[in-house]
PDB file of C-alpha atoms in Angstrom:
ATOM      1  CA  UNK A 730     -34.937 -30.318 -56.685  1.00 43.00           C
ATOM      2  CA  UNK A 731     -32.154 -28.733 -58.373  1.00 49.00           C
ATOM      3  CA  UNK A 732     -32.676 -25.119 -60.086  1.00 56.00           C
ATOM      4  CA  UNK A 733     -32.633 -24.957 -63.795  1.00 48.00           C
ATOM      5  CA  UNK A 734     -29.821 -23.350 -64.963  1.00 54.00           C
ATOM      6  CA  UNK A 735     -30.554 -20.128 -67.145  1.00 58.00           C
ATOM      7  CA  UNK A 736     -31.004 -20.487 -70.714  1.00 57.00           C
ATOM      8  CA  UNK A 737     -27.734 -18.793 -72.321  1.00 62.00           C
ATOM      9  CA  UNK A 738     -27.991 -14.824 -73.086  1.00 66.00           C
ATOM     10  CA  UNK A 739     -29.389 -14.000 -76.974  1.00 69.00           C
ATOM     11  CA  UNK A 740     -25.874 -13.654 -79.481  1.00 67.00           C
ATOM     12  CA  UNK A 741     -26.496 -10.937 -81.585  1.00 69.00           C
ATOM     13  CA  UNK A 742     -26.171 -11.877 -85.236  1.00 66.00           C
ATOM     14  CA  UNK A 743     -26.078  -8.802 -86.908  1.00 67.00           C
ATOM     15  CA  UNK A 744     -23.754  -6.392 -85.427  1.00 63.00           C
ATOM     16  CA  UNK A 745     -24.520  -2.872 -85.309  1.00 60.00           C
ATOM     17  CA  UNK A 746     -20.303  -2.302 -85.832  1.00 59.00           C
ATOM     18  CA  UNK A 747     -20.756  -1.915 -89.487  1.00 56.00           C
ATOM     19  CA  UNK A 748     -17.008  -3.221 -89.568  1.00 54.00           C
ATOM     20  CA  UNK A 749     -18.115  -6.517 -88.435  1.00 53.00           C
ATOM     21  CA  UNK A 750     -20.363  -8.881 -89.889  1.00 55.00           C
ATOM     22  CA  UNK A 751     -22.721 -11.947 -88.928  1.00 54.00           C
ATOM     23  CA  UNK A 752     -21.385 -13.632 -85.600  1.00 59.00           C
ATOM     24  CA  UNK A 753     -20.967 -16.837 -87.064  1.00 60.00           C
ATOM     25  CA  UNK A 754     -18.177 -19.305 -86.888  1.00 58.00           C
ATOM     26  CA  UNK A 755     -17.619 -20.745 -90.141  1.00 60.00           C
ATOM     27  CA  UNK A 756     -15.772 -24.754 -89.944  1.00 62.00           C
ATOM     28  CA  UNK A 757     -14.345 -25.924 -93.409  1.00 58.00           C
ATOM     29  CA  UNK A 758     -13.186 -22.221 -94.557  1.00 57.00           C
ATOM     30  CA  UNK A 759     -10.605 -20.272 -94.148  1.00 59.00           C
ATOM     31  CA  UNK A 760     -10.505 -17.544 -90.909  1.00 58.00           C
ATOM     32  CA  UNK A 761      -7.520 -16.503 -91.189  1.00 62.00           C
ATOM     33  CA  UNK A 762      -7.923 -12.497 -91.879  1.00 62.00           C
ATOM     34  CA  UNK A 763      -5.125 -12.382 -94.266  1.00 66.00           C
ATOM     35  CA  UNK A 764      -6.870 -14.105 -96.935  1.00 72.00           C
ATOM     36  CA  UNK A 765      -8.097 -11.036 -98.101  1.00 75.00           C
ATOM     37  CA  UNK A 766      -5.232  -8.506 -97.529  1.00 82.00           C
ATOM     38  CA  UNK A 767      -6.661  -5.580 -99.831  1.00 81.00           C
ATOM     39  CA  UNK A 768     -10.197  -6.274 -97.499  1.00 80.00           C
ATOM     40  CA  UNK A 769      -8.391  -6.237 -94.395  1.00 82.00           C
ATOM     41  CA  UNK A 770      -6.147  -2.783 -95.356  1.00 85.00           C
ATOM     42  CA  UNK A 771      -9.475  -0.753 -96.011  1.00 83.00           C
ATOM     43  CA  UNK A 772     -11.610  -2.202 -92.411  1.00 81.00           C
ATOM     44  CA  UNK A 773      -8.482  -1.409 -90.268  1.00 84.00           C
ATOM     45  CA  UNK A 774      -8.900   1.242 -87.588  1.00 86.00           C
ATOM     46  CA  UNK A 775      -6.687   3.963 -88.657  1.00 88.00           C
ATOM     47  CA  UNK A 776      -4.353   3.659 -86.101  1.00 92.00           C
ATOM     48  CA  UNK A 777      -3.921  -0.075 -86.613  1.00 91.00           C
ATOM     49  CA  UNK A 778      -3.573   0.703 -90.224  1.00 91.00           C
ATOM     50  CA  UNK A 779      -0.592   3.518 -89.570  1.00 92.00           C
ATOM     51  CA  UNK A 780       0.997   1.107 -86.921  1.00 93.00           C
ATOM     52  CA  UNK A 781       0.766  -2.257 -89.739  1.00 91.00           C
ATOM     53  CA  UNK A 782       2.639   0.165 -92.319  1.00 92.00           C
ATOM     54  CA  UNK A 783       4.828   1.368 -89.940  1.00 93.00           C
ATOM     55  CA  UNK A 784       5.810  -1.739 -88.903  1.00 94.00           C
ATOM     56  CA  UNK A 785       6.393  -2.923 -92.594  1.00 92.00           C
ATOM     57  CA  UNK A 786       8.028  -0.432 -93.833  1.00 93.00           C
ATOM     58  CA  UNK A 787      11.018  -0.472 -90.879  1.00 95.00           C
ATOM     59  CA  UNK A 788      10.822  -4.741 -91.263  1.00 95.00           C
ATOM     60  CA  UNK A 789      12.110  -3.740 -95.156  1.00 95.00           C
ATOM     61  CA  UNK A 790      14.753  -1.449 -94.651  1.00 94.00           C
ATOM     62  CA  UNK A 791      15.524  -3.753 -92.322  1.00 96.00           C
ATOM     63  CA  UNK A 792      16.299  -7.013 -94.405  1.00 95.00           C
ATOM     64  CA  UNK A 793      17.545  -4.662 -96.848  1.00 94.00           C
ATOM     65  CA  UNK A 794      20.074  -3.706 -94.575  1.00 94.00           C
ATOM     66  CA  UNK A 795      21.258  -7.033 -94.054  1.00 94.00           C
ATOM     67  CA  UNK A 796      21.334  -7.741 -97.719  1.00 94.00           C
ATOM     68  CA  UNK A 797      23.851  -4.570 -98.115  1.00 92.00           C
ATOM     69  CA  UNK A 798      26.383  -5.583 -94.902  1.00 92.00           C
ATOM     70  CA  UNK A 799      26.115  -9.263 -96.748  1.00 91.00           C
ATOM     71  CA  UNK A 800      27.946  -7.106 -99.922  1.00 88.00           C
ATOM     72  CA  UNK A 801      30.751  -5.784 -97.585  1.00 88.00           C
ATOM     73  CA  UNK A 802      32.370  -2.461 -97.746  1.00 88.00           C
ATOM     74  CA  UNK A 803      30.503  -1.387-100.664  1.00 89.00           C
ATOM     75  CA  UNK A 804      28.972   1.814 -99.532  1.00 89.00           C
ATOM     76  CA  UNK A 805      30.974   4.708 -99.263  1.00 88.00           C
ATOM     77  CA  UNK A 806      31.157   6.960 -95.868  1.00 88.00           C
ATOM     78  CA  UNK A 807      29.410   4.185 -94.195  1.00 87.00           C
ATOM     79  CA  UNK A 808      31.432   2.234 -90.928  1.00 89.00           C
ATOM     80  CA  UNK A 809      31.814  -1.305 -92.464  1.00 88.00           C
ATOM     81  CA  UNK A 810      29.570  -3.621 -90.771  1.00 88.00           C
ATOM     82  CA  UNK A 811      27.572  -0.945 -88.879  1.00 92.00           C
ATOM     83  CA  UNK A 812      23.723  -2.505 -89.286  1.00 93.00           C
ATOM     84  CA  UNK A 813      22.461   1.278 -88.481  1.00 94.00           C
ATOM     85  CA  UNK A 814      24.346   3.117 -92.117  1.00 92.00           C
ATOM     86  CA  UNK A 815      23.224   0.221 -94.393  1.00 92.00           C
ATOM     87  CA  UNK A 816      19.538   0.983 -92.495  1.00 94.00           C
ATOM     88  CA  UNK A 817      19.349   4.498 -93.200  1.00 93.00           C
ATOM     89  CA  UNK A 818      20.882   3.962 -96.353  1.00 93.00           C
ATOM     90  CA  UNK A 819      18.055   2.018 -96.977  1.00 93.00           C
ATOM     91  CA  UNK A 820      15.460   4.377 -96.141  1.00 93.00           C
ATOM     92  CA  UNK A 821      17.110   6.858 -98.405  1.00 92.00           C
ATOM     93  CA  UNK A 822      17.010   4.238-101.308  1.00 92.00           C
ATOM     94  CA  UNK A 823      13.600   2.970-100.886  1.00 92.00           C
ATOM     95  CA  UNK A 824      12.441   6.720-100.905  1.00 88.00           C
ATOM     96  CA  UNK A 825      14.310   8.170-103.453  1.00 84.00           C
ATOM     97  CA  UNK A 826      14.959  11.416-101.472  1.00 84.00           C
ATOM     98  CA  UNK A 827      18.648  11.250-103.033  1.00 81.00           C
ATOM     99  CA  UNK A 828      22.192  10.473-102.101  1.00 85.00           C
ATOM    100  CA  UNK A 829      23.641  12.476 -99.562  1.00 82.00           C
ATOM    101  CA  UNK A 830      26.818  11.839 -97.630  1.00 87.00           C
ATOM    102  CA  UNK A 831      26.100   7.732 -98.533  1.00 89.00           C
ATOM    103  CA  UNK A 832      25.939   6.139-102.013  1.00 88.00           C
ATOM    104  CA  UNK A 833      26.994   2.467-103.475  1.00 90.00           C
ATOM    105  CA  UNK A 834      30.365   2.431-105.106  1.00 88.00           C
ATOM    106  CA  UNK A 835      30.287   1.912-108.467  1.00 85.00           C
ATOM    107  CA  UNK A 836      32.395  -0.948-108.566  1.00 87.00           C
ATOM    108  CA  UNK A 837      30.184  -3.181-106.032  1.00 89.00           C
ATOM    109  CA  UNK A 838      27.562  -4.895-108.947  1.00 92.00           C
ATOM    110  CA  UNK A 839      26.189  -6.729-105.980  1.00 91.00           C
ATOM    111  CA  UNK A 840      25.260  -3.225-103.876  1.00 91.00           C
ATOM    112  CA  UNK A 841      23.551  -1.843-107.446  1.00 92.00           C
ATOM    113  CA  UNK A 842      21.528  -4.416-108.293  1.00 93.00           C
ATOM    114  CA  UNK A 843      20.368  -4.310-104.531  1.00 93.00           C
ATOM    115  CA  UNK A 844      20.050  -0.600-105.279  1.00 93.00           C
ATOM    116  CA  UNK A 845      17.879  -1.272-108.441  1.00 93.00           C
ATOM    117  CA  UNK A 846      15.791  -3.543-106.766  1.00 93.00           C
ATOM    118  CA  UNK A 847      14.579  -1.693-103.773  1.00 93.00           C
ATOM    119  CA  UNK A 848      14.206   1.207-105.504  1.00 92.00           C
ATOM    120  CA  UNK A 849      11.689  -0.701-107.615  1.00 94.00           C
ATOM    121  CA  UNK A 850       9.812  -1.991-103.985  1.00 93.00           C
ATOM    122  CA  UNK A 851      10.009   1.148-102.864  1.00 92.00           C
ATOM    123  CA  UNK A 852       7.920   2.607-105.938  1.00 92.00           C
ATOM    124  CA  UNK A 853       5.428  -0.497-105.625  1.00 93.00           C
ATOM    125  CA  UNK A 854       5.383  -0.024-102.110  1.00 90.00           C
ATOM    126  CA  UNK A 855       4.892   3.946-102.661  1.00 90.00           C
ATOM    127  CA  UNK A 856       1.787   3.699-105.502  1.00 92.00           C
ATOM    128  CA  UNK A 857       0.126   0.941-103.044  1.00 90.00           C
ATOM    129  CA  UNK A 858      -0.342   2.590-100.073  1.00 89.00           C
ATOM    130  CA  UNK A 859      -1.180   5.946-101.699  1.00 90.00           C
ATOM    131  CA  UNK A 860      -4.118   3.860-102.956  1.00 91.00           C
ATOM    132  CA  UNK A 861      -5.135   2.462-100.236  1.00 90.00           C
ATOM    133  CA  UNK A 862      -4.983   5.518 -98.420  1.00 90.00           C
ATOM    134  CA  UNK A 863      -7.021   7.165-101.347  1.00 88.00           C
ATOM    135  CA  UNK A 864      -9.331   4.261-101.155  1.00 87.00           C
ATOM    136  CA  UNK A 865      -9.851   4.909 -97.675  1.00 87.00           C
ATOM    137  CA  UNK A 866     -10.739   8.537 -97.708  1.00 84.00           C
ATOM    138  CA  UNK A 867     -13.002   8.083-100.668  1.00 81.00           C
ATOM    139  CA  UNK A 868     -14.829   5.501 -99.272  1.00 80.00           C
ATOM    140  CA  UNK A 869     -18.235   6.746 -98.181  1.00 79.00           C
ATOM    141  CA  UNK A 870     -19.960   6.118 -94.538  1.00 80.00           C
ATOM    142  CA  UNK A 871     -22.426   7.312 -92.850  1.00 81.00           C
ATOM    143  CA  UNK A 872     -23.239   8.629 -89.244  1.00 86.00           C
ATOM    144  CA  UNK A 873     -26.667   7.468 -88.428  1.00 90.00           C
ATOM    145  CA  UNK A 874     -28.527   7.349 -85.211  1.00 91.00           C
ATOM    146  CA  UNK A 875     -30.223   4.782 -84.491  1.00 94.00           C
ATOM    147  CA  UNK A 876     -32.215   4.823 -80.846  1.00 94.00           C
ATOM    148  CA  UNK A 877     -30.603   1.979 -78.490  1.00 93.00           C
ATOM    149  CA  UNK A 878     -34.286   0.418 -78.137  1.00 94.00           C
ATOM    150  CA  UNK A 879     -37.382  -0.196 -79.651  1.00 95.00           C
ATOM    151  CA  UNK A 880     -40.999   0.007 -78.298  1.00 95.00           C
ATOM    152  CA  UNK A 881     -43.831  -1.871 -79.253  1.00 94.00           C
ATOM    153  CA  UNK A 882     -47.150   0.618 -78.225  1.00 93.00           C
ATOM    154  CA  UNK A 883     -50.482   1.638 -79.627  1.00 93.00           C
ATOM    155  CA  UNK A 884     -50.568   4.195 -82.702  1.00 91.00           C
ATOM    156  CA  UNK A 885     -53.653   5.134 -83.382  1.00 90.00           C
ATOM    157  CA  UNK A 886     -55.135   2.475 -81.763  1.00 90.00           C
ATOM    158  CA  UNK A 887     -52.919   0.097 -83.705  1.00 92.00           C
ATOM    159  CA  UNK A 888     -50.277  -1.818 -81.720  1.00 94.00           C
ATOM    160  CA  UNK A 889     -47.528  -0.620 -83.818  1.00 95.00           C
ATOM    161  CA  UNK A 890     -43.414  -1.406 -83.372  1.00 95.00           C
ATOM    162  CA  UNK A 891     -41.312   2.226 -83.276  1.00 96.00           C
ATOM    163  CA  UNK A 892     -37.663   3.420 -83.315  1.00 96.00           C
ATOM    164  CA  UNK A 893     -35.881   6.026 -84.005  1.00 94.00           C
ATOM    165  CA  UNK A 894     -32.790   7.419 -86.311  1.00 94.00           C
ATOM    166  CA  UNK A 895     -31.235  10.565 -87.262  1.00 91.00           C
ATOM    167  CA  UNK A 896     -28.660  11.795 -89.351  1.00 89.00           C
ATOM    168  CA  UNK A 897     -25.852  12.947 -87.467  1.00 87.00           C
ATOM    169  CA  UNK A 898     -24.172  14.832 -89.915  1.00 85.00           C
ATOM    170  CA  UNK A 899     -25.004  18.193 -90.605  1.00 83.00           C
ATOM    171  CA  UNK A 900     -26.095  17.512 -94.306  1.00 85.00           C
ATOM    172  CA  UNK A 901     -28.967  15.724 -96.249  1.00 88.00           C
ATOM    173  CA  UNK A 902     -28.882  11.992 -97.283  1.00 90.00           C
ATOM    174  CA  UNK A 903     -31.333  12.249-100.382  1.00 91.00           C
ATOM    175  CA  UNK A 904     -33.476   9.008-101.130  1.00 92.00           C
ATOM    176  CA  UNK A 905     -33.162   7.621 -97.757  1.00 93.00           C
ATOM    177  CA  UNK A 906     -34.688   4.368 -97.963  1.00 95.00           C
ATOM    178  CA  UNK A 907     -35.489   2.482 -94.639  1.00 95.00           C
ATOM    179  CA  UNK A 908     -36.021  -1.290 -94.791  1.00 94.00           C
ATOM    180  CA  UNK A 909     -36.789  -3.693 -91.483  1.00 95.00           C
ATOM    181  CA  UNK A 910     -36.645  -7.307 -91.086  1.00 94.00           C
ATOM    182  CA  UNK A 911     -37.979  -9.874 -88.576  1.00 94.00           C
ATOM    183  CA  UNK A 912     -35.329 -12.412 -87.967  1.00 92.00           C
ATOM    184  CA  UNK A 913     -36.185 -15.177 -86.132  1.00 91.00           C
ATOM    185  CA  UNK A 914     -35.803 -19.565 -85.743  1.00 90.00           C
ATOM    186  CA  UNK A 915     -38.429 -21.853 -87.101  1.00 87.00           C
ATOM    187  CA  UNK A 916     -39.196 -25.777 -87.051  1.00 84.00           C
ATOM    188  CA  UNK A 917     -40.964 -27.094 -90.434  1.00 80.00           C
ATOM    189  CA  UNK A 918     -43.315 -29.273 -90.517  1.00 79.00           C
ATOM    190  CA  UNK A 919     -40.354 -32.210 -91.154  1.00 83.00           C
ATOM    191  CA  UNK A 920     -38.932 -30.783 -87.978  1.00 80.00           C
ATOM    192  CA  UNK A 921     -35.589 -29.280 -90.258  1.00 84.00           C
ATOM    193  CA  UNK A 922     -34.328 -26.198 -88.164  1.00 85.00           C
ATOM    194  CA  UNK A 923     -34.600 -22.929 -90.388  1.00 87.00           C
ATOM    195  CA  UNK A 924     -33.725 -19.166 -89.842  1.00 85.00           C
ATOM    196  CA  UNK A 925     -36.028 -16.859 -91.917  1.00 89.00           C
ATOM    197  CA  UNK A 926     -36.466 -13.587 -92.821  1.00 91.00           C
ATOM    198  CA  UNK A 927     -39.687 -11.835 -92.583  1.00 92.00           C
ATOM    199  CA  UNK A 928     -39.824  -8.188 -94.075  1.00 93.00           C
ATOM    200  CA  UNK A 929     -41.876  -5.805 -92.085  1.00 95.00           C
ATOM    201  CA  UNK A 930     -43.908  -3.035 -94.055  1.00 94.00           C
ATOM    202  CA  UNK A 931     -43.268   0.008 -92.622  1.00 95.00           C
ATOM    203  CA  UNK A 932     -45.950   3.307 -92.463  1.00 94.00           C
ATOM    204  CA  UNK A 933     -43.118   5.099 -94.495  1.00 93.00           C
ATOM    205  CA  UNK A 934     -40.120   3.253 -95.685  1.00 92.00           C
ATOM    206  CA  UNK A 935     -38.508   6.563 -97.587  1.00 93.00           C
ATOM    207  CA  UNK A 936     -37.782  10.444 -97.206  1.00 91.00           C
ATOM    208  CA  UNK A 937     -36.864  12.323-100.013  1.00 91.00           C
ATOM    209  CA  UNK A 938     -34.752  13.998 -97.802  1.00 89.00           C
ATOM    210  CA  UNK A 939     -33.344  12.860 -94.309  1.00 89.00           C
ATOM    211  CA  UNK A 940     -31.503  15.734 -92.541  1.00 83.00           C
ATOM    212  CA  UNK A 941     -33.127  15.538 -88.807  1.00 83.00           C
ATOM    213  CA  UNK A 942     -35.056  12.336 -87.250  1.00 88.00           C
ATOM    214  CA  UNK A 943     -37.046   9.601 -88.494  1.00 91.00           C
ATOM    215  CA  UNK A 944     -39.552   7.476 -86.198  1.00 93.00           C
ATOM    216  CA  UNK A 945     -40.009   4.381 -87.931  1.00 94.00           C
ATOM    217  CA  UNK A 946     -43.142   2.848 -87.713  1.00 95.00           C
ATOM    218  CA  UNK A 947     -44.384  -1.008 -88.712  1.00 95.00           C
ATOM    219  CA  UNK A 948     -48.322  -1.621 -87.531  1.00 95.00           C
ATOM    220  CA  UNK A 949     -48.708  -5.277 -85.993  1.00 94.00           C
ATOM    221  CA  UNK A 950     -51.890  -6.192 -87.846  1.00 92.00           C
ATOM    222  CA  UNK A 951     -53.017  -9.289 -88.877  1.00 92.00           C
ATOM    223  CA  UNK A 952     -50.691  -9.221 -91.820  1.00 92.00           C
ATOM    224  CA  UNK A 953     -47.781  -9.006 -89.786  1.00 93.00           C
ATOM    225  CA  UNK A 954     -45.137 -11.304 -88.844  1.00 93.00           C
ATOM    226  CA  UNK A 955     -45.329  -9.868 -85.365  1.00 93.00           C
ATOM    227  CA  UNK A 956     -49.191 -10.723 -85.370  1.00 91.00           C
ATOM    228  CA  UNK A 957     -50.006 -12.188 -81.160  1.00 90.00           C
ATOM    229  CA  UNK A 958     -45.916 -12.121 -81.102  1.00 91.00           C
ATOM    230  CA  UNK A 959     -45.571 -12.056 -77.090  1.00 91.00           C
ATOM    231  CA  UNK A 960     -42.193 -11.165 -75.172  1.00 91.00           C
ATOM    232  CA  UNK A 961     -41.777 -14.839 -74.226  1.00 92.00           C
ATOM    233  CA  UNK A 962     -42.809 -16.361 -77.922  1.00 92.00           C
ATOM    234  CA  UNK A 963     -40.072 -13.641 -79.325  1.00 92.00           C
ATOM    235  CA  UNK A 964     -37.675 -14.789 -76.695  1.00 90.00           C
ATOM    236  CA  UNK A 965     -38.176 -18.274 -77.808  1.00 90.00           C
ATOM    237  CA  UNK A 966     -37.759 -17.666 -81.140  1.00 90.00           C
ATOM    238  CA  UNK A 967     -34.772 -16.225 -80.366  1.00 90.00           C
ATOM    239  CA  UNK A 968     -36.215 -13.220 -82.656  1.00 92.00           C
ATOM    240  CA  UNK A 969     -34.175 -10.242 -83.983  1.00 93.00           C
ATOM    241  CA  UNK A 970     -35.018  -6.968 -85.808  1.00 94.00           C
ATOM    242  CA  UNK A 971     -32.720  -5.894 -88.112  1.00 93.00           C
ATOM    243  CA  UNK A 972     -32.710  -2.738 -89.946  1.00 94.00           C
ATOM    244  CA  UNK A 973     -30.628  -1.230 -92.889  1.00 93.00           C
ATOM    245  CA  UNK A 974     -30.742   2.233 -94.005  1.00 94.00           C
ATOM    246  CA  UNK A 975     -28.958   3.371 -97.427  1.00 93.00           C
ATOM    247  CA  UNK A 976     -29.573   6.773 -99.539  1.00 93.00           C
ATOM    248  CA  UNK A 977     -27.253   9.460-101.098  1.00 92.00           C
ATOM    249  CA  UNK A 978     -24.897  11.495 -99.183  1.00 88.00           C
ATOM    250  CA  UNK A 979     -25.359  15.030-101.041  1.00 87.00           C
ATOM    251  CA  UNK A 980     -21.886  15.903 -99.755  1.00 84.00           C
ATOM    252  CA  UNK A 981     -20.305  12.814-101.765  1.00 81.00           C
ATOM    253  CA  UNK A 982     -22.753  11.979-104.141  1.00 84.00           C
ATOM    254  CA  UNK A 983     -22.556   8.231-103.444  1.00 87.00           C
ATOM    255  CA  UNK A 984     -24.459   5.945-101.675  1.00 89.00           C
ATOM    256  CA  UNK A 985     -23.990   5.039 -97.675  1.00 89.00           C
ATOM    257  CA  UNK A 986     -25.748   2.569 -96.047  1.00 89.00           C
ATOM    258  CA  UNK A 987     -26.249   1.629 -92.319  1.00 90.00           C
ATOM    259  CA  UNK A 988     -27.308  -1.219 -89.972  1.00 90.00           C
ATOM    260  CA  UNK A 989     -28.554  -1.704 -86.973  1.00 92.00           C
ATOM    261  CA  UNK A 990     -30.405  -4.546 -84.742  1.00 92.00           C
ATOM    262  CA  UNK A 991     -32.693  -4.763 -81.957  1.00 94.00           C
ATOM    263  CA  UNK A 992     -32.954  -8.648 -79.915  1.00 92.00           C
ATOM    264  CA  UNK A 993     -35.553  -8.781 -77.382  1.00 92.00           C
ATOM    265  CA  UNK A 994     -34.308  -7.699 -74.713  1.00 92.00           C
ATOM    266  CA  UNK A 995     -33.876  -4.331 -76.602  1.00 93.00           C
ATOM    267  CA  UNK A 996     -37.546  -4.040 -77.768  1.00 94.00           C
ATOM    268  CA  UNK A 997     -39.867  -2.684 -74.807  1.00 94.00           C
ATOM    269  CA  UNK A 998     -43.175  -3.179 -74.571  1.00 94.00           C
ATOM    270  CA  UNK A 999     -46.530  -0.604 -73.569  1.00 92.00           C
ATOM    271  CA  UNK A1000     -43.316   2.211 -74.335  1.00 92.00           C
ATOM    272  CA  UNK A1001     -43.203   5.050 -75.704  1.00 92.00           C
ATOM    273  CA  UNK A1002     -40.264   7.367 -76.970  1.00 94.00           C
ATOM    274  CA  UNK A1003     -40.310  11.064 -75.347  1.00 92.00           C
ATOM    275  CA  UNK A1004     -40.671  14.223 -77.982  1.00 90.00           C
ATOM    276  CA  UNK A1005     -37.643  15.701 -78.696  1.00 88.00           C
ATOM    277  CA  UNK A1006     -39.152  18.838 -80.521  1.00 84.00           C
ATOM    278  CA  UNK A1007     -39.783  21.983 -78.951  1.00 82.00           C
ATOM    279  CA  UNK A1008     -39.794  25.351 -80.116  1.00 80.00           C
ATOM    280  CA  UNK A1009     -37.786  28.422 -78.799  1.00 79.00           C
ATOM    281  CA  UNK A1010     -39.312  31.616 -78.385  1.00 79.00           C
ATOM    282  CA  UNK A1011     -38.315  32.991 -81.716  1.00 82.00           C
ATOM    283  CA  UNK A1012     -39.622  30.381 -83.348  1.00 74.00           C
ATOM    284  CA  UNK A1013     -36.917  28.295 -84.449  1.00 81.00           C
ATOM    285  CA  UNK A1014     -37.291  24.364 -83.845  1.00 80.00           C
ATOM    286  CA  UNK A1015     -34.772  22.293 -81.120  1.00 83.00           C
ATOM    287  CA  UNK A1016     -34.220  18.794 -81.361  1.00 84.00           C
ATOM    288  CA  UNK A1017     -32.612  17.599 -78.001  1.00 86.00           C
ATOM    289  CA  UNK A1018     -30.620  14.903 -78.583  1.00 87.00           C
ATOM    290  CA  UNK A1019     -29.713  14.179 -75.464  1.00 89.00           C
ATOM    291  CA  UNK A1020     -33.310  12.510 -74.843  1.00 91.00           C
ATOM    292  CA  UNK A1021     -32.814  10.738 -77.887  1.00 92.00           C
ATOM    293  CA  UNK A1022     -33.295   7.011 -76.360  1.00 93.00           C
ATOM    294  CA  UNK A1023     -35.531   7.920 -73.877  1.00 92.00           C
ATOM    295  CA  UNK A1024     -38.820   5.891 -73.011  1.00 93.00           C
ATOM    296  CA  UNK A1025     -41.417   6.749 -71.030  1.00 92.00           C
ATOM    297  CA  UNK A1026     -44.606   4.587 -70.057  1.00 91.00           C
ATOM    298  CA  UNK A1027     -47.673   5.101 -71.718  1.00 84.00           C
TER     299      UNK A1027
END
């Protein structure tokens, strides 16, 4: 009798990368990431952002500096012909730093009105990525913790799902407001293939202030969605818990917002987390972060 082969691993569909989004592939639209340019500017990586408008900005001196050798000898102290004058006298023009040893004859119409017109790109150019680089900086984000797993264990002799998150920073995110969702496949009675939502009602869902940990709690009851849920019937299911955290960042003043996901291989069962807290002999509280995911068995 041939072996079964093993069912395929669970795809996570919300990423915990807040700079990606659901792992879906989309047929009859558009992939292409350069549909939305402005969108795609502000999500880059810094690095990939420096090395894009790096790259740009030496591709246009560049075909500048074939438009000026196209004009001929029309740029005085520059060897006619030479691609690397007409280049830097590009990058002067498209910076406006000034003339120095090279500047366009006046009698060369062609070579001014090339003049005229970078210098215009070069102030569009300029104002654009100032503002995207303002836009970037003033965008708010958030450093949250979130524990790697979850545990399902009793609570006061409730079976109740936990997890943990903290706020990194060494600030306060005011009106922190927790909310947690059960993801997960269902067949209707008409046998049409559906993936719901199900919110779960946590024991506290918001802190007026969130500046160290947070154990988040939801009690499986009878009124919950996780009510006789078993490994296997989560597994088959092909459940998810996904989790979104948003408040104000007191530094800032505006709202952040973070995400995070647990599938079921992530969520541990008869678990518990291991205390973090102790106290030093003067008194003062510790939270060792180092232990931060760590289970133990109840």
């Amino acid at each position: 009798m041939d072996n079964m082969p093993d069912p395929p691993p669970q795809v996570r569909m919300v990423h915990r990368d807040r700079r990606r989004r659901f792992d879906i592939i989309k047929i009859g639209v558009s992939s292409s990431v350069w549909r939305d340019p402005y969108h795609l500017l502000l999500t880059l990586d810094w690095l990939w952002f420096f090395g894009l408008i790096g790259v740009g900005y030496i591709i246009l001196n560049a075909l500048f500096a074939f438009l000026y050798l196209l004009g001929g000898d029309c740029i005085e102290n520059a060897h006619p012909g030479l691609f690397w004058d007409a280049f830097f006298f590009s990058v002067q023009t498209m910076a406006s730093i000034g003339y120095g040893a090279m500047y366009p004859r006046s009698e060369c119409i062609y070579t001014n009105i090339l003049v005229t017109i970078e210098a215009l790109t070069g102030l569009m150019g300029l104002t654009t990525a100032t503002g995207l680089m303002f836009a970037r900086f003033s965008r708010p984000t958030a450093r949250v913790l979130f524990s790697r797993v979850a545990v399902i264990a009793p609570h006061n002799g409730i079976p109740t799902l936990m997890f943990r998150t903290a706020n990194e920073r060494h600030n306060q995110i005011l009106e922190a407001l927790l909310t947690v969702s059960l993801l997960r496949n269902e067949v209707t009675a008409e046998g049409e293939y559906m993936r719901r939502f199900y919110d779960l009602k946590l024991v506290r869902s918001q802190t007026p202030i969130f500046a160290l940990t947070w154990t988040a709690m939801h009690q499986i009851d009878e009124s919950s969605p996780l009510y006789e849920a078993t490994p296997e019937s989560l597994a088959e299911a092909e459940a998810e818990i996904v989790v979104t955290l948003t408040g104000l960042d007191e530094t800032v003043s505006q709202t952040i917002h973070a995400r995070h996901s647990y599938i079921v291989e992530e969520i541990l069962w008869d678990k518990r987390f291991v205390d973090i807290f102790r106290r030093k002999q003067n008194g003062r509280r510790v939270i060792d972060y180092t232990r931060f995911h760590d289970v133990m068995p109840i």
